[in-house]
């Protein structure tokens, strides 16, 4: 990006009025989109998938991020590796299947062959003095935390240790690393990636758009509508649950409203917490009842719900019996590829211990309602008549936090 382009973006970033949405160009400007890819998507840590998707050495899946295809593979050392899916000879992609299991990676073009860590093993027909050690597949950074795989395409990514420290104690009892995939679903949502996050960061829309979600949760109540009866209910549910959880070394968050996230003032892009479900709900299922065996270390279904989020592309909701991860990947200005991954306990057997008809609907319905909302909003912000309106300080404080985080990341990038 040249100085003139950086200046144009800087000027654009300054057009956002405090406590308002983002102006139209934020969803339409190609140059801004390219800058976002550099400033945010190729800098930060991206959730790629769960380690239980690749249980054995050689198991892999691809994660494609705007032109970069990355092979997430379990190596012979048992570690997860992230290798760029680009041959070191003349650049062909190597893996063409989205997932599979390999002994070696063999390029389809001239059959250069790499081991499961990306080291070059064979290159027929080439001169003898070639230094193979210099021709391994390019690597991306990969970290696994409690069964969640994060990668970074940056040369020098931001420190991962703080997120690992924050997530580990809260996520550990869920046993995601010992889970199994019950279902993976992919969606192409006709919406800019920021709109998907903006929608995720408020529950102002929940009462009307997610009638089943609000039956299970308290977090759609805010300071303006948490009437004393609701506060009392939350308090009593929390006290009961806290008592149980304390005995298991887990803690709970007991305020009305959504957890405040992100924290742009302190550069916090990740969060993990547990919140209570309403009385009678032990799982985020349609009737609140357990829909699969208990996961991980749980011995009692009453553990509330575990929520983890990491910008720019990940959140997960987990009940005592299943988890649902959501992975976002921008695909042009007005499309986002969204993958949802349902996990159950590793020992659970479909048909015997769980049925997809009971497991999927709660979050699938919620997701489809949200994707529709985002598509509607993308269509609206495309209009020349669109101007950002004011945000509710009661209900959209997290949306404001997201926008401020975004603007800050972008400013750091264009000012360097
Ligand atoms: S491009 Fe891969 S072997 Fe030639
Ligand atoms: Fe929603």
mmCIF file of C-alpha atoms and ligand atoms in Angstrom:
data_model
loop_
_atom_site.group_PDB
_atom_site.id
_atom_site.type_symbol
_atom_site.label_atom_id
_atom_site.label_comp_id
_atom_site.label_asym_id
_atom_site.label_seq_id
_atom_site.Cartn_x
_atom_site.Cartn_y
_atom_site.Cartn_z
ATOM 1 C CA UNK A 1 0.000 0.000 0.000
ATOM 2 C CA UNK A 2 1.499 3.365 -0.996
ATOM 3 C CA UNK A 3 1.399 6.531 1.100
ATOM 4 C CA UNK A 4 -1.516 7.952 -0.849
ATOM 5 C CA UNK A 5 -3.615 4.822 -0.331
ATOM 6 C CA UNK A 6 -2.739 4.738 3.361
ATOM 7 C CA UNK A 7 -3.823 8.339 3.647
ATOM 8 C CA UNK A 8 -7.125 7.589 1.931
ATOM 9 C CA UNK A 9 -7.835 4.795 4.406
ATOM 10 C CA UNK A 10 -6.803 6.933 7.348
ATOM 11 C CA UNK A 11 -9.275 9.592 6.233
ATOM 12 C CA UNK A 12 -11.987 6.953 5.899
ATOM 13 C CA UNK A 13 -11.332 5.585 9.392
ATOM 14 C CA UNK A 14 -11.925 9.067 10.787
ATOM 15 C CA UNK A 15 -15.393 9.293 9.264
ATOM 16 C CA UNK A 16 -16.999 7.094 11.910
ATOM 17 C CA UNK A 17 -19.038 9.121 14.390
ATOM 18 C CA UNK A 18 -18.732 7.994 18.025
ATOM 19 C CA UNK A 19 -21.408 5.485 19.063
ATOM 20 C CA UNK A 20 -22.694 5.038 15.516
ATOM 21 C CA UNK A 21 -22.391 2.208 12.999
ATOM 22 C CA UNK A 22 -19.811 2.304 10.223
ATOM 23 C CA UNK A 23 -20.438 4.434 7.125
ATOM 24 C CA UNK A 24 -21.204 2.844 3.762
ATOM 25 C CA UNK A 25 -17.627 2.702 2.355
ATOM 26 C CA UNK A 26 -16.644 0.288 5.121
ATOM 27 C CA UNK A 27 -18.783 -2.292 3.351
ATOM 28 C CA UNK A 28 -17.960 -1.236 -0.213
ATOM 29 C CA UNK A 29 -14.413 -0.016 -0.560
ATOM 30 C CA UNK A 30 -12.098 -2.531 -2.245
ATOM 31 C CA UNK A 31 -8.928 -0.846 -1.040
ATOM 32 C CA UNK A 32 -10.193 -0.899 2.533
ATOM 33 C CA UNK A 33 -11.009 -4.583 2.195
ATOM 34 C CA UNK A 34 -7.473 -5.355 0.998
ATOM 35 C CA UNK A 35 -6.095 -3.354 3.913
ATOM 36 C CA UNK A 36 -8.297 -5.349 6.330
ATOM 37 C CA UNK A 37 -6.862 -8.566 4.957
ATOM 38 C CA UNK A 38 -3.347 -7.313 5.683
ATOM 39 C CA UNK A 39 -4.026 -5.473 8.925
ATOM 40 C CA UNK A 40 -6.306 -7.983 10.593
ATOM 41 C CA UNK A 41 -6.612 -11.305 8.801
ATOM 42 C CA UNK A 42 -2.937 -11.796 7.982
ATOM 43 C CA UNK A 43 -1.789 -10.482 11.350
ATOM 44 C CA UNK A 44 -4.031 -12.058 13.942
ATOM 45 C CA UNK A 45 -4.620 -15.613 15.096
ATOM 46 C CA UNK A 46 -7.345 -17.467 13.229
ATOM 47 C CA UNK A 47 -9.285 -20.430 14.532
ATOM 48 C CA UNK A 48 -8.823 -23.165 11.920
ATOM 49 C CA UNK A 49 -10.659 -26.092 13.485
ATOM 50 C CA UNK A 50 -10.555 -28.675 16.251
ATOM 51 C CA UNK A 51 -7.645 -31.012 16.850
ATOM 52 C CA UNK A 52 -10.093 -33.941 16.985
ATOM 53 C CA UNK A 53 -10.698 -33.370 13.244
ATOM 54 C CA UNK A 54 -7.174 -34.731 12.709
ATOM 55 C CA UNK A 55 -6.782 -37.469 15.318
ATOM 56 C CA UNK A 56 -4.006 -39.491 13.613
ATOM 57 C CA UNK A 57 -0.656 -38.623 12.005
ATOM 58 C CA UNK A 58 -1.277 -37.697 8.382
ATOM 59 C CA UNK A 59 -4.867 -36.547 8.913
ATOM 60 C CA UNK A 60 -5.331 -33.089 7.467
ATOM 61 C CA UNK A 61 -7.871 -30.491 6.428
ATOM 62 C CA UNK A 62 -7.451 -27.313 4.424
ATOM 63 C CA UNK A 63 -8.251 -23.825 5.634
ATOM 64 C CA UNK A 64 -8.505 -21.305 2.820
ATOM 65 C CA UNK A 65 -8.106 -17.660 3.766
ATOM 66 C CA UNK A 66 -8.482 -15.208 0.878
ATOM 67 C CA UNK A 67 -6.078 -16.775 -1.605
ATOM 68 C CA UNK A 68 -3.973 -18.658 0.931
ATOM 69 C CA UNK A 69 -4.664 -22.360 1.265
ATOM 70 C CA UNK A 70 -3.213 -23.794 4.452
ATOM 71 C CA UNK A 71 -2.852 -27.514 5.232
ATOM 72 C CA UNK A 72 -3.597 -28.248 8.873
ATOM 73 C CA UNK A 73 -1.971 -31.629 9.443
ATOM 74 C CA UNK A 74 -1.078 -33.845 12.366
ATOM 75 C CA UNK A 75 2.577 -34.744 12.020
ATOM 76 C CA UNK A 76 4.322 -37.960 12.987
ATOM 77 C CA UNK A 77 5.404 -36.142 16.140
ATOM 78 C CA UNK A 78 1.729 -35.834 17.105
ATOM 79 C CA UNK A 79 1.903 -32.043 16.798
ATOM 80 C CA UNK A 80 -0.340 -29.922 14.611
ATOM 81 C CA UNK A 81 1.430 -28.222 11.710
ATOM 82 C CA UNK A 82 0.156 -25.500 9.393
ATOM 83 C CA UNK A 83 1.777 -25.719 5.958
ATOM 84 C CA UNK A 84 1.089 -23.503 2.989
ATOM 85 C CA UNK A 85 -0.477 -25.604 0.247
ATOM 86 C CA UNK A 86 1.973 -24.325 -2.365
ATOM 87 C CA UNK A 87 4.628 -26.463 -4.012
ATOM 88 C CA UNK A 88 8.168 -25.163 -3.671
ATOM 89 C CA UNK A 89 8.903 -26.115 -7.285
ATOM 90 C CA UNK A 90 6.596 -24.028 -9.445
ATOM 91 C CA UNK A 91 3.827 -23.245 -7.056
ATOM 92 C CA UNK A 92 1.064 -25.720 -7.803
ATOM 93 C CA UNK A 93 -1.342 -26.446 -4.979
ATOM 94 C CA UNK A 94 -0.539 -29.844 -3.530
ATOM 95 C CA UNK A 95 -3.661 -31.010 -1.680
ATOM 96 C CA UNK A 96 -6.806 -30.720 -3.749
ATOM 97 C CA UNK A 97 -9.197 -32.531 -1.425
ATOM 98 C CA UNK A 98 -10.505 -30.397 1.435
ATOM 99 C CA UNK A 99 -9.615 -33.106 3.953
ATOM 100 C CA UNK A 100 -8.076 -36.533 4.053
ATOM 101 C CA UNK A 101 -5.203 -38.575 5.327
ATOM 102 C CA UNK A 102 -1.768 -38.840 3.704
ATOM 103 C CA UNK A 103 1.523 -40.630 4.165
ATOM 104 C CA UNK A 104 3.298 -38.003 2.101
ATOM 105 C CA UNK A 105 2.248 -34.851 0.296
ATOM 106 C CA UNK A 106 2.820 -35.391 -3.427
ATOM 107 C CA UNK A 107 2.493 -32.466 -5.804
ATOM 108 C CA UNK A 108 0.204 -33.413 -8.719
ATOM 109 C CA UNK A 109 2.341 -31.451 -11.216
ATOM 110 C CA UNK A 110 5.845 -33.015 -11.158
ATOM 111 C CA UNK A 111 5.451 -35.163 -8.053
ATOM 112 C CA UNK A 112 7.812 -33.394 -5.688
ATOM 113 C CA UNK A 113 7.157 -35.209 -2.421
ATOM 114 C CA UNK A 114 7.062 -33.800 1.109
ATOM 115 C CA UNK A 115 6.754 -35.483 4.500
ATOM 116 C CA UNK A 116 3.978 -34.715 6.996
ATOM 117 C CA UNK A 117 5.957 -31.842 8.434
ATOM 118 C CA UNK A 118 6.473 -30.332 4.988
ATOM 119 C CA UNK A 119 10.122 -31.353 4.529
ATOM 120 C CA UNK A 120 11.059 -32.063 0.921
ATOM 121 C CA UNK A 121 11.860 -35.771 0.508
ATOM 122 C CA UNK A 122 11.997 -36.485 -3.223
ATOM 123 C CA UNK A 123 12.256 -34.466 -6.380
ATOM 124 C CA UNK A 124 12.830 -36.717 -9.356
ATOM 125 C CA UNK A 125 14.670 -35.405 -12.382
ATOM 126 C CA UNK A 126 16.356 -32.535 -10.579
ATOM 127 C CA UNK A 127 20.094 -31.836 -10.380
ATOM 128 C CA UNK A 128 21.959 -33.581 -7.532
ATOM 129 C CA UNK A 129 23.290 -30.501 -5.782
ATOM 130 C CA UNK A 130 19.846 -29.156 -4.872
ATOM 131 C CA UNK A 131 19.626 -28.225 -1.180
ATOM 132 C CA UNK A 132 16.453 -30.003 -0.089
ATOM 133 C CA UNK A 133 16.595 -28.492 3.369
ATOM 134 C CA UNK A 134 15.807 -25.105 1.820
ATOM 135 C CA UNK A 135 12.808 -26.361 -0.108
ATOM 136 C CA UNK A 136 10.365 -27.518 2.535
ATOM 137 C CA UNK A 137 6.807 -26.202 2.414
ATOM 138 C CA UNK A 138 6.415 -22.732 3.852
ATOM 139 C CA UNK A 139 4.957 -22.876 7.318
ATOM 140 C CA UNK A 140 2.354 -20.788 9.102
ATOM 141 C CA UNK A 141 2.328 -20.514 12.888
ATOM 142 C CA UNK A 142 0.067 -23.017 14.602
ATOM 143 C CA UNK A 143 -0.975 -23.354 18.238
ATOM 144 C CA UNK A 144 -3.336 -25.770 19.837
ATOM 145 C CA UNK A 145 -5.158 -24.871 23.003
ATOM 146 C CA UNK A 146 -7.597 -27.259 24.649
ATOM 147 C CA UNK A 147 -8.535 -28.879 21.353
ATOM 148 C CA UNK A 148 -8.820 -25.625 19.400
ATOM 149 C CA UNK A 149 -6.315 -24.991 16.602
ATOM 150 C CA UNK A 150 -5.295 -21.421 15.851
ATOM 151 C CA UNK A 151 -3.003 -20.390 13.015
ATOM 152 C CA UNK A 152 -1.384 -17.128 12.065
ATOM 153 C CA UNK A 153 -0.247 -16.173 8.592
ATOM 154 C CA UNK A 154 1.920 -13.386 9.987
ATOM 155 C CA UNK A 155 5.705 -13.677 10.022
ATOM 156 C CA UNK A 156 5.750 -12.321 13.559
ATOM 157 C CA UNK A 157 2.301 -12.899 15.046
ATOM 158 C CA UNK A 158 1.058 -11.202 18.172
ATOM 159 C CA UNK A 159 1.721 -13.046 21.401
ATOM 160 C CA UNK A 160 -0.486 -16.113 21.735
ATOM 161 C CA UNK A 161 0.330 -16.818 25.374
ATOM 162 C CA UNK A 162 -2.257 -14.397 26.851
ATOM 163 C CA UNK A 163 -5.151 -16.050 25.006
ATOM 164 C CA UNK A 164 -3.873 -19.484 25.957
ATOM 165 C CA UNK A 165 -3.726 -18.407 29.581
ATOM 166 C CA UNK A 166 -7.242 -16.952 29.450
ATOM 167 C CA UNK A 167 -8.888 -19.853 27.649
ATOM 168 C CA UNK A 168 -7.222 -22.881 29.215
ATOM 169 C CA UNK A 169 -8.729 -22.960 32.719
ATOM 170 C CA UNK A 170 -12.246 -22.132 31.511
ATOM 171 C CA UNK A 171 -12.210 -24.544 28.544
ATOM 172 C CA UNK A 172 -10.382 -27.489 30.109
ATOM 173 C CA UNK A 173 -13.396 -29.244 31.745
ATOM 174 C CA UNK A 174 -15.245 -29.196 28.399
ATOM 175 C CA UNK A 175 -12.746 -31.730 26.996
ATOM 176 C CA UNK A 176 -12.867 -30.444 23.413
ATOM 177 C CA UNK A 177 -9.582 -32.214 22.654
ATOM 178 C CA UNK A 178 -11.309 -35.491 23.467
ATOM 179 C CA UNK A 179 -14.406 -34.644 21.454
ATOM 180 C CA UNK A 180 -15.624 -35.982 18.152
ATOM 181 C CA UNK A 181 -17.183 -34.181 15.237
ATOM 182 C CA UNK A 182 -20.929 -34.744 15.115
ATOM 183 C CA UNK A 183 -21.515 -32.383 12.209
ATOM 184 C CA UNK A 184 -19.754 -29.735 10.109
ATOM 185 C CA UNK A 185 -21.811 -27.299 8.072
ATOM 186 C CA UNK A 186 -20.555 -24.604 5.705
ATOM 187 C CA UNK A 187 -22.494 -21.479 4.759
ATOM 188 C CA UNK A 188 -21.819 -18.773 2.209
ATOM 189 C CA UNK A 189 -23.422 -15.733 3.794
ATOM 190 C CA UNK A 190 -23.924 -12.690 1.553
ATOM 191 C CA UNK A 191 -22.638 -10.264 4.119
ATOM 192 C CA UNK A 192 -19.428 -8.435 4.948
ATOM 193 C CA UNK A 193 -17.513 -10.137 7.796
ATOM 194 C CA UNK A 194 -17.840 -7.075 10.031
ATOM 195 C CA UNK A 195 -21.630 -7.192 9.834
ATOM 196 C CA UNK A 196 -21.512 -10.791 11.052
ATOM 197 C CA UNK A 197 -19.514 -9.709 14.092
ATOM 198 C CA UNK A 198 -21.671 -6.628 14.665
ATOM 199 C CA UNK A 199 -24.716 -8.862 14.807
ATOM 200 C CA UNK A 200 -22.927 -11.320 17.085
ATOM 201 C CA UNK A 201 -22.036 -8.547 19.495
ATOM 202 C CA UNK A 202 -25.571 -7.506 20.420
ATOM 203 C CA UNK A 203 -28.714 -9.232 21.579
ATOM 204 C CA UNK A 204 -30.971 -6.257 20.862
ATOM 205 C CA UNK A 205 -32.285 -8.368 17.990
ATOM 206 C CA UNK A 206 -32.797 -11.535 20.037
ATOM 207 C CA UNK A 207 -36.310 -11.131 21.428
ATOM 208 C CA UNK A 208 -37.966 -10.988 18.031
ATOM 209 C CA UNK A 209 -35.477 -12.926 15.905
ATOM 210 C CA UNK A 210 -34.472 -15.766 18.231
ATOM 211 C CA UNK A 211 -37.582 -16.777 20.202
ATOM 212 C CA UNK A 212 -36.073 -20.131 21.217
ATOM 213 C CA UNK A 213 -32.672 -18.682 22.184
ATOM 214 C CA UNK A 214 -34.128 -16.282 24.723
ATOM 215 C CA UNK A 215 -35.928 -19.111 26.485
ATOM 216 C CA UNK A 216 -32.559 -20.613 27.403
ATOM 217 C CA UNK A 217 -30.507 -17.526 28.232
ATOM 218 C CA UNK A 218 -30.437 -14.420 30.389
ATOM 219 C CA UNK A 219 -27.987 -12.362 28.365
ATOM 220 C CA UNK A 220 -30.593 -10.554 26.271
ATOM 221 C CA UNK A 221 -31.689 -8.644 29.389
ATOM 222 C CA UNK A 222 -29.884 -5.344 29.757
ATOM 223 C CA UNK A 223 -29.852 -2.455 32.204
ATOM 224 C CA UNK A 224 -33.030 -1.035 30.644
ATOM 225 C CA UNK A 225 -35.183 -4.160 30.822
ATOM 226 C CA UNK A 226 -33.742 -6.389 33.558
ATOM 227 C CA UNK A 227 -36.739 -5.946 35.818
ATOM 228 C CA UNK A 228 -36.296 -6.888 39.514
ATOM 229 C CA UNK A 229 -38.020 -10.246 38.938
ATOM 230 C CA UNK A 230 -35.448 -11.182 36.264
ATOM 231 C CA UNK A 231 -32.549 -10.014 38.396
ATOM 232 C CA UNK A 232 -33.897 -12.129 41.268
ATOM 233 C CA UNK A 233 -34.211 -15.190 39.014
ATOM 234 C CA UNK A 234 -30.691 -14.741 37.690
ATOM 235 C CA UNK A 235 -29.381 -14.329 41.208
ATOM 236 C CA UNK A 236 -31.069 -17.489 42.433
ATOM 237 C CA UNK A 237 -29.931 -19.572 39.417
ATOM 238 C CA UNK A 238 -26.421 -18.212 39.792
ATOM 239 C CA UNK A 239 -26.177 -18.877 43.503
ATOM 240 C CA UNK A 240 -27.325 -22.455 43.088
ATOM 241 C CA UNK A 241 -24.959 -23.080 40.194
ATOM 242 C CA UNK A 242 -22.041 -21.278 41.774
ATOM 243 C CA UNK A 243 -22.241 -23.577 44.713
ATOM 244 C CA UNK A 244 -22.052 -26.626 42.445
ATOM 245 C CA UNK A 245 -19.343 -25.213 40.214
ATOM 246 C CA UNK A 246 -17.153 -24.009 43.054
ATOM 247 C CA UNK A 247 -16.921 -27.603 44.226
ATOM 248 C CA UNK A 248 -15.622 -28.491 40.734
ATOM 249 C CA UNK A 249 -13.245 -25.533 40.569
ATOM 250 C CA UNK A 250 -15.275 -23.659 37.949
ATOM 251 C CA UNK A 251 -16.598 -20.132 38.223
ATOM 252 C CA UNK A 252 -19.526 -18.259 36.824
ATOM 253 C CA UNK A 253 -20.389 -14.848 35.496
ATOM 254 C CA UNK A 254 -23.596 -13.521 37.019
ATOM 255 C CA UNK A 255 -24.383 -10.105 35.534
ATOM 256 C CA UNK A 256 -27.250 -9.306 33.195
ATOM 257 C CA UNK A 257 -26.359 -8.409 29.619
ATOM 258 C CA UNK A 258 -23.638 -9.839 27.423
ATOM 259 C CA UNK A 259 -20.064 -10.186 28.611
ATOM 260 C CA UNK A 260 -18.207 -7.029 27.681
ATOM 261 C CA UNK A 261 -16.092 -7.923 24.656
ATOM 262 C CA UNK A 262 -13.782 -6.974 23.035
ATOM 263 C CA UNK A 263 -11.747 -4.511 25.062
ATOM 264 C CA UNK A 264 -10.195 -2.113 22.554
ATOM 265 C CA UNK A 265 -8.774 0.066 25.311
ATOM 266 C CA UNK A 266 -6.528 -2.766 26.456
ATOM 267 C CA UNK A 267 -6.065 -4.560 23.134
ATOM 268 C CA UNK A 268 -8.068 -7.605 24.311
ATOM 269 C CA UNK A 269 -9.268 -9.705 21.348
ATOM 270 C CA UNK A 270 -10.229 -12.913 23.197
ATOM 271 C CA UNK A 271 -12.473 -13.878 26.098
ATOM 272 C CA UNK A 272 -13.734 -16.992 27.842
ATOM 273 C CA UNK A 273 -16.443 -17.222 30.452
ATOM 274 C CA UNK A 274 -19.270 -19.349 31.745
ATOM 275 C CA UNK A 275 -22.828 -18.071 32.194
ATOM 276 C CA UNK A 276 -25.922 -19.673 33.712
ATOM 277 C CA UNK A 277 -28.771 -21.002 31.605
ATOM 278 C CA UNK A 278 -32.359 -20.350 32.717
ATOM 279 C CA UNK A 279 -34.132 -22.622 35.173
ATOM 280 C CA UNK A 280 -34.872 -26.039 33.651
ATOM 281 C CA UNK A 281 -32.211 -25.765 30.904
ATOM 282 C CA UNK A 282 -29.096 -27.901 31.179
ATOM 283 C CA UNK A 283 -28.232 -27.652 27.490
ATOM 284 C CA UNK A 284 -28.719 -25.202 24.642
ATOM 285 C CA UNK A 285 -31.186 -27.549 22.994
ATOM 286 C CA UNK A 286 -34.747 -26.872 21.911
ATOM 287 C CA UNK A 287 -36.285 -28.202 25.127
ATOM 288 C CA UNK A 288 -33.313 -27.523 27.370
ATOM 289 C CA UNK A 289 -32.683 -31.195 28.029
ATOM 290 C CA UNK A 290 -29.429 -33.023 27.471
ATOM 291 C CA UNK A 291 -29.033 -34.153 23.846
ATOM 292 C CA UNK A 292 -25.776 -36.113 24.162
ATOM 293 C CA UNK A 293 -23.642 -37.662 26.926
ATOM 294 C CA UNK A 294 -21.706 -35.311 29.189
ATOM 295 C CA UNK A 295 -18.483 -34.026 27.657
ATOM 296 C CA UNK A 296 -15.007 -33.887 29.156
ATOM 297 C CA UNK A 297 -14.709 -33.796 32.914
ATOM 298 C CA UNK A 298 -18.331 -32.950 33.657
ATOM 299 C CA UNK A 299 -20.105 -35.165 36.154
ATOM 300 C CA UNK A 300 -23.227 -33.031 36.455
ATOM 301 C CA UNK A 301 -25.167 -31.482 33.556
ATOM 302 C CA UNK A 302 -25.678 -28.190 35.418
ATOM 303 C CA UNK A 303 -22.589 -26.294 34.289
ATOM 304 C CA UNK A 304 -24.228 -23.332 32.549
ATOM 305 C CA UNK A 305 -22.838 -22.476 29.129
ATOM 306 C CA UNK A 306 -19.236 -21.906 28.148
ATOM 307 C CA UNK A 307 -18.515 -19.061 25.729
ATOM 308 C CA UNK A 308 -15.172 -18.373 24.088
ATOM 309 C CA UNK A 309 -14.500 -15.747 21.451
ATOM 310 C CA UNK A 310 -11.427 -14.619 19.557
ATOM 311 C CA UNK A 311 -11.250 -11.874 16.960
ATOM 312 C CA UNK A 312 -11.318 -11.818 14.043
ATOM 313 C CA UNK A 313 -12.896 -15.177 13.281
ATOM 314 C CA UNK A 314 -14.082 -17.376 16.134
ATOM 315 C CA UNK A 315 -16.658 -18.056 18.790
ATOM 316 C CA UNK A 316 -17.840 -21.216 20.462
ATOM 317 C CA UNK A 317 -20.847 -22.023 22.607
ATOM 318 C CA UNK A 318 -20.663 -25.139 24.710
ATOM 319 C CA UNK A 319 -23.181 -26.861 26.960
ATOM 320 C CA UNK A 320 -22.530 -29.828 29.225
ATOM 321 C CA UNK A 321 -23.128 -32.226 26.328
ATOM 322 C CA UNK A 322 -22.029 -30.543 23.092
ATOM 323 C CA UNK A 323 -20.179 -27.569 21.651
ATOM 324 C CA UNK A 324 -20.721 -25.488 18.540
ATOM 325 C CA UNK A 325 -17.778 -23.617 17.058
ATOM 326 C CA UNK A 326 -18.277 -20.876 14.482
ATOM 327 C CA UNK A 327 -15.433 -19.921 12.131
ATOM 328 C CA UNK A 328 -15.682 -16.852 9.893
ATOM 329 C CA UNK A 329 -13.624 -16.265 6.763
ATOM 330 C CA UNK A 330 -14.120 -13.213 4.537
ATOM 331 C CA UNK A 331 -14.713 -13.987 0.914
ATOM 332 C CA UNK A 332 -14.761 -10.637 -0.823
ATOM 333 C CA UNK A 333 -16.413 -7.468 0.412
ATOM 334 C CA UNK A 334 -19.913 -8.847 0.632
ATOM 335 C CA UNK A 335 -19.506 -12.542 1.412
ATOM 336 C CA UNK A 336 -18.389 -14.468 4.459
ATOM 337 C CA UNK A 337 -17.733 -18.203 4.501
ATOM 338 C CA UNK A 338 -18.994 -19.537 7.785
ATOM 339 C CA UNK A 339 -18.228 -22.987 9.132
ATOM 340 C CA UNK A 340 -20.075 -24.452 12.113
ATOM 341 C CA UNK A 341 -18.635 -27.458 13.916
ATOM 342 C CA UNK A 342 -20.680 -29.486 16.399
ATOM 343 C CA UNK A 343 -18.664 -31.637 18.810
ATOM 344 C CA UNK A 344 -19.867 -34.260 21.235
ATOM 345 C CA UNK A 345 -17.918 -36.412 23.657
ATOM 346 C CA UNK A 346 -15.382 -38.648 21.922
ATOM 347 C CA UNK A 347 -17.036 -41.818 23.146
ATOM 348 C CA UNK A 348 -20.540 -40.874 22.030
ATOM 349 C CA UNK A 349 -22.027 -42.902 19.189
ATOM 350 C CA UNK A 350 -24.550 -41.415 16.786
ATOM 351 C CA UNK A 351 -27.912 -43.141 16.942
ATOM 352 C CA UNK A 352 -27.112 -44.657 20.305
ATOM 353 C CA UNK A 353 -26.065 -41.656 22.415
ATOM 354 C CA UNK A 354 -27.225 -38.733 20.309
ATOM 355 C CA UNK A 355 -29.319 -37.866 17.278
ATOM 356 C CA UNK A 356 -28.592 -34.989 14.952
ATOM 357 C CA UNK A 357 -32.295 -34.070 14.842
ATOM 358 C CA UNK A 358 -32.056 -33.157 18.518
ATOM 359 C CA UNK A 359 -28.468 -31.970 18.613
ATOM 360 C CA UNK A 360 -28.477 -29.469 15.753
ATOM 361 C CA UNK A 361 -31.631 -27.333 15.789
ATOM 362 C CA UNK A 362 -30.905 -24.904 18.636
ATOM 363 C CA UNK A 363 -27.762 -23.373 17.159
ATOM 364 C CA UNK A 364 -28.577 -24.166 13.541
ATOM 365 C CA UNK A 365 -31.825 -22.255 13.799
ATOM 366 C CA UNK A 366 -30.133 -19.384 15.630
ATOM 367 C CA UNK A 367 -27.384 -19.294 13.011
ATOM 368 C CA UNK A 368 -29.749 -19.337 10.056
ATOM 369 C CA UNK A 369 -31.766 -16.532 11.645
ATOM 370 C CA UNK A 370 -28.554 -14.541 12.088
ATOM 371 C CA UNK A 371 -27.269 -15.195 8.566
ATOM 372 C CA UNK A 372 -30.590 -13.902 7.220
ATOM 373 C CA UNK A 373 -30.290 -10.779 9.386
ATOM 374 C CA UNK A 374 -26.752 -10.176 8.110
ATOM 375 C CA UNK A 375 -27.806 -10.668 4.489
ATOM 376 C CA UNK A 376 -30.641 -8.171 4.959
ATOM 377 C CA UNK A 377 -28.276 -5.678 6.489
ATOM 378 C CA UNK A 378 -25.704 -6.070 3.716
ATOM 379 C CA UNK A 379 -28.458 -5.377 1.180
ATOM 380 C CA UNK A 380 -29.487 -2.272 3.161
ATOM 381 C CA UNK A 381 -26.018 -0.808 3.661
ATOM 382 C CA UNK A 382 -25.452 -1.201 -0.074
ATOM 383 C CA UNK A 383 -28.048 1.484 -0.707
ATOM 384 C CA UNK A 384 -26.837 5.005 -1.383
ATOM 385 C CA UNK A 385 -29.463 6.121 1.107
ATOM 386 C CA UNK A 386 -27.758 4.293 3.992
ATOM 387 C CA UNK A 387 -26.312 6.429 6.753
ATOM 388 C CA UNK A 388 -25.244 4.941 10.107
ATOM 389 C CA UNK A 389 -27.692 5.491 12.935
ATOM 390 C CA UNK A 390 -27.018 5.802 16.687
ATOM 391 C CA UNK A 391 -26.278 2.702 18.753
ATOM 392 C CA UNK A 392 -28.098 1.809 21.967
ATOM 393 C CA UNK A 393 -25.834 2.334 24.953
ATOM 394 C CA UNK A 394 -27.985 -0.222 26.796
ATOM 395 C CA UNK A 395 -27.888 -2.944 24.194
ATOM 396 C CA UNK A 396 -25.171 -2.295 21.633
ATOM 397 C CA UNK A 397 -22.194 -1.480 23.831
ATOM 398 C CA UNK A 398 -20.332 -4.535 22.552
ATOM 399 C CA UNK A 399 -20.987 -3.597 18.947
ATOM 400 C CA UNK A 400 -19.398 -0.232 19.706
ATOM 401 C CA UNK A 401 -16.485 -2.046 21.332
ATOM 402 C CA UNK A 402 -16.069 -4.215 18.216
ATOM 403 C CA UNK A 403 -16.048 -1.190 15.911
ATOM 404 C CA UNK A 404 -13.542 0.625 18.102
ATOM 405 C CA UNK A 405 -11.318 -2.483 18.164
ATOM 406 C CA UNK A 406 -11.537 -2.726 14.374
ATOM 407 C CA UNK A 407 -10.713 0.964 13.831
ATOM 408 C CA UNK A 408 -7.789 0.709 16.194
ATOM 409 C CA UNK A 409 -6.307 -2.312 14.411
ATOM 410 C CA UNK A 410 -6.688 -0.546 11.077
ATOM 411 C CA UNK A 411 -5.126 2.675 12.375
ATOM 412 C CA UNK A 412 -2.095 0.876 13.741
ATOM 413 C CA UNK A 413 -1.625 -0.709 10.329
ATOM 414 C CA UNK A 414 -1.950 2.431 8.187
ATOM 415 C CA UNK A 415 0.124 4.537 10.557
ATOM 416 C CA UNK A 416 3.140 2.226 10.618
HETATM 417 S S1 LIG B 1 4.937 -27.559 -9.251
HETATM 418 FE FE1 LIG B 1 4.992 -29.100 -7.750
HETATM 419 S S2 LIG B 1 6.340 -30.526 -8.528
HETATM 420 FE FE2 LIG B 1 6.362 -28.996 -10.009
HETATM 421 FE FE1 LIG B 2 -28.476 -13.420 16.661
#
